[in-house]
PDB file of C-alpha atoms in Angstrom:
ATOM      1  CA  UNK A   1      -6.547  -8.884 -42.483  1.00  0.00           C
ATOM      2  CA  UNK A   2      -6.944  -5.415 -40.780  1.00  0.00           C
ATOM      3  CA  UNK A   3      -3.875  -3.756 -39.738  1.00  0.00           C
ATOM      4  CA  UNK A   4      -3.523  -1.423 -37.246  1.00  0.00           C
ATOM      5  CA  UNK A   5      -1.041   0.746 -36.243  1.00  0.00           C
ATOM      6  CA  UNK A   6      -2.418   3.512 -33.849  1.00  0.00           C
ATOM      7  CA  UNK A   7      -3.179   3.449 -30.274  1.00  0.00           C
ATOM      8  CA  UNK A   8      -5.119   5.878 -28.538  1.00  0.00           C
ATOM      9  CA  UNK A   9      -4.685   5.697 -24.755  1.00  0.00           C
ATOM     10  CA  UNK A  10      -7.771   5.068 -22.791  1.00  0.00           C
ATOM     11  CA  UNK A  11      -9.655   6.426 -26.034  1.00  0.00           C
ATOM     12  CA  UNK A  12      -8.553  10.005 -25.024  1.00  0.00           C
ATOM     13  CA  UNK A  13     -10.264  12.337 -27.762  1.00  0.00           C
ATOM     14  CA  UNK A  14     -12.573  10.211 -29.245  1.00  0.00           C
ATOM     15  CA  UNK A  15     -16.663  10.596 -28.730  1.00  0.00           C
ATOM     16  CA  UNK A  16     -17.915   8.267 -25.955  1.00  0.00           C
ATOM     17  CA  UNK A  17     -20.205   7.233 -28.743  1.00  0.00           C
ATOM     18  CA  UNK A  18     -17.612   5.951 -30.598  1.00  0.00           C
ATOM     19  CA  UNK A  19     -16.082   3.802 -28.625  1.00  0.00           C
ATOM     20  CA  UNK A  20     -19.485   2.525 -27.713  1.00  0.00           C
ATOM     21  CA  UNK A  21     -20.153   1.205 -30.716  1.00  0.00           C
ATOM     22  CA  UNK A  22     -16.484   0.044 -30.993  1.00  0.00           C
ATOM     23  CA  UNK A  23     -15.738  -3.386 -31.308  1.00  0.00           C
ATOM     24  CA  UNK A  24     -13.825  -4.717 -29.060  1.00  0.00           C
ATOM     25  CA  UNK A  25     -10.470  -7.389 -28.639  1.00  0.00           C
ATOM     26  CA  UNK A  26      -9.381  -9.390 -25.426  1.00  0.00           C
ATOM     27  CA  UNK A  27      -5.379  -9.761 -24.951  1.00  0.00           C
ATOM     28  CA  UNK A  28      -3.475 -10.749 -21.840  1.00  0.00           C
ATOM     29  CA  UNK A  29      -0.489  -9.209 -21.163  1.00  0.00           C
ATOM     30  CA  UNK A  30       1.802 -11.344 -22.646  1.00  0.00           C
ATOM     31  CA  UNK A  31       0.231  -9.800 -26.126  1.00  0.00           C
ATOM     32  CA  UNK A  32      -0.519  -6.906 -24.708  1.00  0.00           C
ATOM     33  CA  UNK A  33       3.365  -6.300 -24.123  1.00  0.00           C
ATOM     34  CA  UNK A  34       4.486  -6.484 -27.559  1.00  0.00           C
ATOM     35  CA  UNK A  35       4.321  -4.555 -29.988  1.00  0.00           C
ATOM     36  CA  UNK A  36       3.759  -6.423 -32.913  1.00  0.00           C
ATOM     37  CA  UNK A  37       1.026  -9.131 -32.506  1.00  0.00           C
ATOM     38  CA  UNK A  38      -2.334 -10.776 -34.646  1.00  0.00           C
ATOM     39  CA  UNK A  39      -6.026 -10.901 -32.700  1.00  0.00           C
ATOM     40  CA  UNK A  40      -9.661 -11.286 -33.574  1.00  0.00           C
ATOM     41  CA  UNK A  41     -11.663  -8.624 -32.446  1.00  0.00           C
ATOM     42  CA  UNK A  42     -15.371  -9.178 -31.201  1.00  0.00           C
ATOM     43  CA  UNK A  43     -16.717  -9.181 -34.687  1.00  0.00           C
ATOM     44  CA  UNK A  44     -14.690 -11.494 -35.893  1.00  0.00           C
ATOM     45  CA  UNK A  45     -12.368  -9.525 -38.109  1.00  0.00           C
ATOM     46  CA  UNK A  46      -8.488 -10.737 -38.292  1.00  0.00           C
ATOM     47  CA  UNK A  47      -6.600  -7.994 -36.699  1.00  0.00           C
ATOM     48  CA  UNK A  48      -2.635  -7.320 -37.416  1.00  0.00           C
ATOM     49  CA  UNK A  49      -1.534  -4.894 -35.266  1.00  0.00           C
ATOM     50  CA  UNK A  50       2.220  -3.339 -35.655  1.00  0.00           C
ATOM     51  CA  UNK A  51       2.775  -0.435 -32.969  1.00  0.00           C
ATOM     52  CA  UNK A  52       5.474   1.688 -31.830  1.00  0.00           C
ATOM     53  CA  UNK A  53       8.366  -0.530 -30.547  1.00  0.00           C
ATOM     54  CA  UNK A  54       7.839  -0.581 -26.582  1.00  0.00           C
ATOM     55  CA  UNK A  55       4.211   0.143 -26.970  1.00  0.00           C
ATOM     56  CA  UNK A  56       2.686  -1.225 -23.678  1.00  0.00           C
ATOM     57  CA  UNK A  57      -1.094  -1.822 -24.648  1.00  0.00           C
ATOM     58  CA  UNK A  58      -3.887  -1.365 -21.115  1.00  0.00           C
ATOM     59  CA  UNK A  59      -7.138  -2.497 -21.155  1.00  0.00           C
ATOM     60  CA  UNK A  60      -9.395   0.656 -22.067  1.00  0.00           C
ATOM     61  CA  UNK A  61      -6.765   1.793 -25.176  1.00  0.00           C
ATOM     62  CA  UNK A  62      -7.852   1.840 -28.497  1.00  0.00           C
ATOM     63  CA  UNK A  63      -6.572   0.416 -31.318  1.00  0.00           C
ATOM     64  CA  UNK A  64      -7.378   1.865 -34.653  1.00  0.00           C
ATOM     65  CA  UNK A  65      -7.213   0.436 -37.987  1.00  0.00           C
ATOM     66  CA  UNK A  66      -6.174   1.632 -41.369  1.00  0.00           C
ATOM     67  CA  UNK A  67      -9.670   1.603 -42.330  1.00  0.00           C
ATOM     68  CA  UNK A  68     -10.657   4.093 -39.382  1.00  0.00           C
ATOM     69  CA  UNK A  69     -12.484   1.630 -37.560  1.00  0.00           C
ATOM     70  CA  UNK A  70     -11.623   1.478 -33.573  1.00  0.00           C
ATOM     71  CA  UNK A  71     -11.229  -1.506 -31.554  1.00  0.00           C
ATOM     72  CA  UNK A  72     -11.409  -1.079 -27.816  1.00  0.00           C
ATOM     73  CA  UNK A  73      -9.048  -3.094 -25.923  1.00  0.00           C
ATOM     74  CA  UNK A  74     -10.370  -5.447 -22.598  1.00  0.00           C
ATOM     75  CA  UNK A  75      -7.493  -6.777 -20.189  1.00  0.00           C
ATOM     76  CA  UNK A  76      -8.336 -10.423 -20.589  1.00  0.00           C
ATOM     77  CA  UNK A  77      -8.647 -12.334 -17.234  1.00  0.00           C
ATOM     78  CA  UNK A  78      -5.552 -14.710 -16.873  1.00  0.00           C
ATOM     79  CA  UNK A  79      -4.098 -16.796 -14.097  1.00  0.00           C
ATOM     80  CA  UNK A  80      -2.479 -14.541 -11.126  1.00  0.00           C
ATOM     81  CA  UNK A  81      -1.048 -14.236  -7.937  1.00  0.00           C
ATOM     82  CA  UNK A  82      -2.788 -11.718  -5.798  1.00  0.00           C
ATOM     83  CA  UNK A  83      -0.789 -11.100  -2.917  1.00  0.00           C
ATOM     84  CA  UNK A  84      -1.898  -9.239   0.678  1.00  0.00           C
ATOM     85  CA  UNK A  85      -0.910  -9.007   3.788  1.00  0.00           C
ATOM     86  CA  UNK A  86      -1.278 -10.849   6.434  1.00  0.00           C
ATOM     87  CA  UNK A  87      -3.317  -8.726   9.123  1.00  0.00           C
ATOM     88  CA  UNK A  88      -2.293 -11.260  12.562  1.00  0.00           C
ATOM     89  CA  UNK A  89       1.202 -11.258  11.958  1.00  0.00           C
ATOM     90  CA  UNK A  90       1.992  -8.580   9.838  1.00  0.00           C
ATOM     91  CA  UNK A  91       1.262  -4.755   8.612  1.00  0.00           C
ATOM     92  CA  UNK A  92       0.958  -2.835   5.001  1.00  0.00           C
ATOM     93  CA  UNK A  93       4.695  -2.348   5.363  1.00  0.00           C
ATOM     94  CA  UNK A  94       5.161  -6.396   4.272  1.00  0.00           C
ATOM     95  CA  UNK A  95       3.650  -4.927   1.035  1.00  0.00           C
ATOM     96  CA  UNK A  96       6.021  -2.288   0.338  1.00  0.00           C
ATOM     97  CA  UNK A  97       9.000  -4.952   1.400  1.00  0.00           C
ATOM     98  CA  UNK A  98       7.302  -7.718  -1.394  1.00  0.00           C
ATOM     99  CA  UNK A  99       7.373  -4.939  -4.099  1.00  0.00           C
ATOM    100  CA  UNK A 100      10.946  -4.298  -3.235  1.00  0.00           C
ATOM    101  CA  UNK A 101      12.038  -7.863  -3.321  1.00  0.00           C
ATOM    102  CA  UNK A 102       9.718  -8.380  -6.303  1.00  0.00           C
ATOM    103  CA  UNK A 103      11.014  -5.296  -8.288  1.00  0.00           C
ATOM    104  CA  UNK A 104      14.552  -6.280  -7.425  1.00  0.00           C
ATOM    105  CA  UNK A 105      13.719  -9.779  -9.777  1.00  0.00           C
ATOM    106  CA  UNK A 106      12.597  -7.587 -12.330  1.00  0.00           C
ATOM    107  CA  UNK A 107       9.088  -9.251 -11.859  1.00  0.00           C
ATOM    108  CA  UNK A 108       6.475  -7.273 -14.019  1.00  0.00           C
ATOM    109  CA  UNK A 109       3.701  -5.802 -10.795  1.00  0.00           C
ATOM    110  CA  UNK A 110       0.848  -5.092 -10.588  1.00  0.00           C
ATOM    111  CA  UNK A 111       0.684  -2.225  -7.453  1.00  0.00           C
ATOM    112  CA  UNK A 112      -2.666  -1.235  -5.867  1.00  0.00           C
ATOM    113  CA  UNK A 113      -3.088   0.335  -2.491  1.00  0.00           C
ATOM    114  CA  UNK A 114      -3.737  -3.045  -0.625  1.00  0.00           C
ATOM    115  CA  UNK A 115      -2.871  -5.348  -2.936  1.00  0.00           C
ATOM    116  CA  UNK A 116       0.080  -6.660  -5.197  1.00  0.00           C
ATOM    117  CA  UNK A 117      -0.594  -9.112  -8.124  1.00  0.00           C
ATOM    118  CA  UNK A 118       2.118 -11.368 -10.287  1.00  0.00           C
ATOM    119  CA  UNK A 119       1.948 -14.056 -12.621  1.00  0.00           C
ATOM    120  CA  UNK A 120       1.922 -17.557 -11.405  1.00  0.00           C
ATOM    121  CA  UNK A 121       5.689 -18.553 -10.109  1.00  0.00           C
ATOM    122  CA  UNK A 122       5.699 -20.860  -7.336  1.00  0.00           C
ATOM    123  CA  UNK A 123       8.949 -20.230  -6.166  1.00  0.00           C
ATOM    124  CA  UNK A 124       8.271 -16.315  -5.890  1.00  0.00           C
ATOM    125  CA  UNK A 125       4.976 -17.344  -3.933  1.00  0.00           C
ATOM    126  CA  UNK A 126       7.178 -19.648  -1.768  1.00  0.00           C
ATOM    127  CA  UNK A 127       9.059 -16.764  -0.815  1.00  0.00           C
ATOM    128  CA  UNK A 128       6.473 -13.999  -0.128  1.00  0.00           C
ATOM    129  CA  UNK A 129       4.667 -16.734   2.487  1.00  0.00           C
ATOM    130  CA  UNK A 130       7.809 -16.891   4.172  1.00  0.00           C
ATOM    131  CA  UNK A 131       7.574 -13.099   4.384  1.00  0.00           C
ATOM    132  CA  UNK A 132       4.156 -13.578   5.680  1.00  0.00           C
ATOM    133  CA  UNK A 133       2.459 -12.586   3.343  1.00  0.00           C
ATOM    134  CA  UNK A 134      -0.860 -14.061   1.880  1.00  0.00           C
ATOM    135  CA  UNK A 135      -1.078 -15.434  -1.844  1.00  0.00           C
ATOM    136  CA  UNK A 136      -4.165 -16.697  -3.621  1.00  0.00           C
ATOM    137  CA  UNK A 137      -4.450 -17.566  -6.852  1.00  0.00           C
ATOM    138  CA  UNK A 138      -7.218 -15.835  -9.144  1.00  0.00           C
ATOM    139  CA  UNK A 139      -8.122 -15.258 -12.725  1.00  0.00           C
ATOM    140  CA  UNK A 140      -8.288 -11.557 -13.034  1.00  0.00           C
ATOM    141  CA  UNK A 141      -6.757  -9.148 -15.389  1.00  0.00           C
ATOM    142  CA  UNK A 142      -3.391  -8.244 -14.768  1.00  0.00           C
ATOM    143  CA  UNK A 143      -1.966  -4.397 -15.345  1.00  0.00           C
ATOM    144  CA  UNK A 144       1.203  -4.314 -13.955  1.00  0.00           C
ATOM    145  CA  UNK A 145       3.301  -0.556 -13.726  1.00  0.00           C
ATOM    146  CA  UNK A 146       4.945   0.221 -16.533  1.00  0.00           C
ATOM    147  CA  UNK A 147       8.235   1.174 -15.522  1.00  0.00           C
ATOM    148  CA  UNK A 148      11.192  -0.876 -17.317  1.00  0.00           C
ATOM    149  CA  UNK A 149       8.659  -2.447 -19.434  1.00  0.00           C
ATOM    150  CA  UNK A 150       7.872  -0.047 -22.095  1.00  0.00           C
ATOM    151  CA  UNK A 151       7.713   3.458 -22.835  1.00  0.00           C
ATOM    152  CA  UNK A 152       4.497   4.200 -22.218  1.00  0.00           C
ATOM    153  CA  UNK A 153       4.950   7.396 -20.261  1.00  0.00           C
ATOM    154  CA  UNK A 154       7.581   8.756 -23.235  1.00  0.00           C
ATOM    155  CA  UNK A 155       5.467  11.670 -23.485  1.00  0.00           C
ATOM    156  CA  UNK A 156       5.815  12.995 -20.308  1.00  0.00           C
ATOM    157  CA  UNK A 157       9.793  12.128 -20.458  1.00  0.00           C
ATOM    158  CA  UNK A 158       9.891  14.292 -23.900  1.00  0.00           C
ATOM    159  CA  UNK A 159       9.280  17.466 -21.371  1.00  0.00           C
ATOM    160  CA  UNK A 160      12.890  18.741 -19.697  1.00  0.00           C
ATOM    161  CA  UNK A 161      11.874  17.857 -16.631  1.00  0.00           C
ATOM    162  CA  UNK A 162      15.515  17.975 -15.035  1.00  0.00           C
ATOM    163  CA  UNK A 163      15.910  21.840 -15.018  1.00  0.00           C
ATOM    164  CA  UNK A 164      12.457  23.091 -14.153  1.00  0.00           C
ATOM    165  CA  UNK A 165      11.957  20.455 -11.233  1.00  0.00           C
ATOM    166  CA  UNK A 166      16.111  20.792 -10.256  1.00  0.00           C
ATOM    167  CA  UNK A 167      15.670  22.381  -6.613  1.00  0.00           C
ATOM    168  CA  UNK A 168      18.095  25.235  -7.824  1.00  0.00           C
ATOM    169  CA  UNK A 169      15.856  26.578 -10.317  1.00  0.00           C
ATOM    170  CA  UNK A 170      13.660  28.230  -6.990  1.00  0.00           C
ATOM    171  CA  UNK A 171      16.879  29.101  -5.024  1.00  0.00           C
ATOM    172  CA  UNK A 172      18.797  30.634  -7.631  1.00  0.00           C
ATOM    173  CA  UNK A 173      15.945  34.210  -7.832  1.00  0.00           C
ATOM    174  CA  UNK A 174      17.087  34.324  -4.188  1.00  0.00           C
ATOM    175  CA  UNK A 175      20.952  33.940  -3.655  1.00  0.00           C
ATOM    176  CA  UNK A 176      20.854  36.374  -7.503  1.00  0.00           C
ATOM    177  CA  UNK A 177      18.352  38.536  -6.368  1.00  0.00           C
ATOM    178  CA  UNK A 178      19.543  41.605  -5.067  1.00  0.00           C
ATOM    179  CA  UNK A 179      23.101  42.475  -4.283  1.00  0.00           C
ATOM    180  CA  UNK A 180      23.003  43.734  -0.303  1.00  0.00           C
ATOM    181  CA  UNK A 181      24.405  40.875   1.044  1.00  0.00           C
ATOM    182  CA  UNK A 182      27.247  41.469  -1.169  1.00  0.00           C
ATOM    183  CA  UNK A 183      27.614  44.674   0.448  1.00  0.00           C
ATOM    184  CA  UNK A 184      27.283  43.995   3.785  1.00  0.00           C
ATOM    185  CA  UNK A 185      30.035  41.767   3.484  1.00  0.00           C
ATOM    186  CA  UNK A 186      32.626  43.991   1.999  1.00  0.00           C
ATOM    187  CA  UNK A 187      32.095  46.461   5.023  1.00  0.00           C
ATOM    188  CA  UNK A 188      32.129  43.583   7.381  1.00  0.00           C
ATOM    189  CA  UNK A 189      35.934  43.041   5.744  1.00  0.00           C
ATOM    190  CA  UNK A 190      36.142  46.819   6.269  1.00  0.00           C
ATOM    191  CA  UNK A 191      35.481  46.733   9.923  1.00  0.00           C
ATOM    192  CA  UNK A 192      37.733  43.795  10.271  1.00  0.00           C
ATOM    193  CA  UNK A 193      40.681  45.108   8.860  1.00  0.00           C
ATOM    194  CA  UNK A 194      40.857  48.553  10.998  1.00  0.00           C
ATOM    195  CA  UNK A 195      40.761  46.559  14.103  1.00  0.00           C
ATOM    196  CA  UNK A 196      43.315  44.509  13.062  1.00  0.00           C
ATOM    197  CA  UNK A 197      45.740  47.712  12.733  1.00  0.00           C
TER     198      UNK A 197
END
């Protein structure tokens, strides 16, 4: 068996040559969740893959191997809800309100523009048509956000993003900058107190 133990999102920094000639491994999201999971790739090879804990795997990563080969990973096409709104009795907003109520059950999404997808649950689809909202169910692949399901964006959350983006940071040059404010209030106290005599 082949393990392997690196993933390279979306292939970033490899040759589009490479992963070409790359052979290749369909998972569905409930594999492509974990971290720790067995597959056969396209050429037939037994695959043992152990990744970072809270690795979320997409369809377009790359897997690689101890042995250096790469194995390109397809979103498998599974059984989902795709869920739209309905255009005679409703608007976009019903969306937005679905994703809310969704989010709120801790339901793993998948948001596009138009469009919301889950996996099959027939009491979740019994409540979005109450919301009037349109459900069909479709094999398709199934990418929901990441969010509270993995760490995928732990690079980005590695940066200190709380002081540079804190709106302070771009007010404080200003209210520090230079000091005749400062002064202008000590003579208005000035002023104020010869009157007062």
């Amino acid at each position: 068996m082949l393990t392997a133990n690196k993933l390279m999102p979306q292939g970033g920094g490899l040759a589009p040559v490479l992963l070409k000639r790359a052979a290749t491994v369909e998972l569905d999201w409930d594999v492509r969740q974990k971290s720790r999971f067995d597959a056969t790739d396209s050429q037939g090879r037994q695959l043992g893959v152990f990744l970072p804990r809270g690795t979320l795997v997409r369809g377009g990563d790359v897997l690689v191997a101890e042995d250096g080969s790469l194995v390109k990973v397809i979103a498998a096409k599974q059984p989902v809800l795709v869920i739209t709104h309905c255009s005679e009795h409703g608007t976009p907003f019903d969306l937005m309100r679905a994703a809310y109520h969704l989010g709120n059950r801790h339901v793993p999404i998948e948001l596009k523009p138009d469009h919301l997808k889950i996996e099959p649950d027939h009491v979740l689809a019994g409540m979005l048509r109450s919301m009037h909202l349109i459900v069909r169910e479709a094999e398709e692949a199934f990418e929901p956000e990441g969010g509270a399901y993995g760490t995928q964006g732990h690079s980005h959350g590695a940066a200190p993003v709380g002081p540079v983006l804190h709106p302070d940071a771009y007010a404080a040059p200003h209210s520090h900058g230079d000091g005749h404010e400062h002064d202008s209030h000590s003579h208005g106290h000035a002023h104020g107190h010869g009157h007062s005599h």
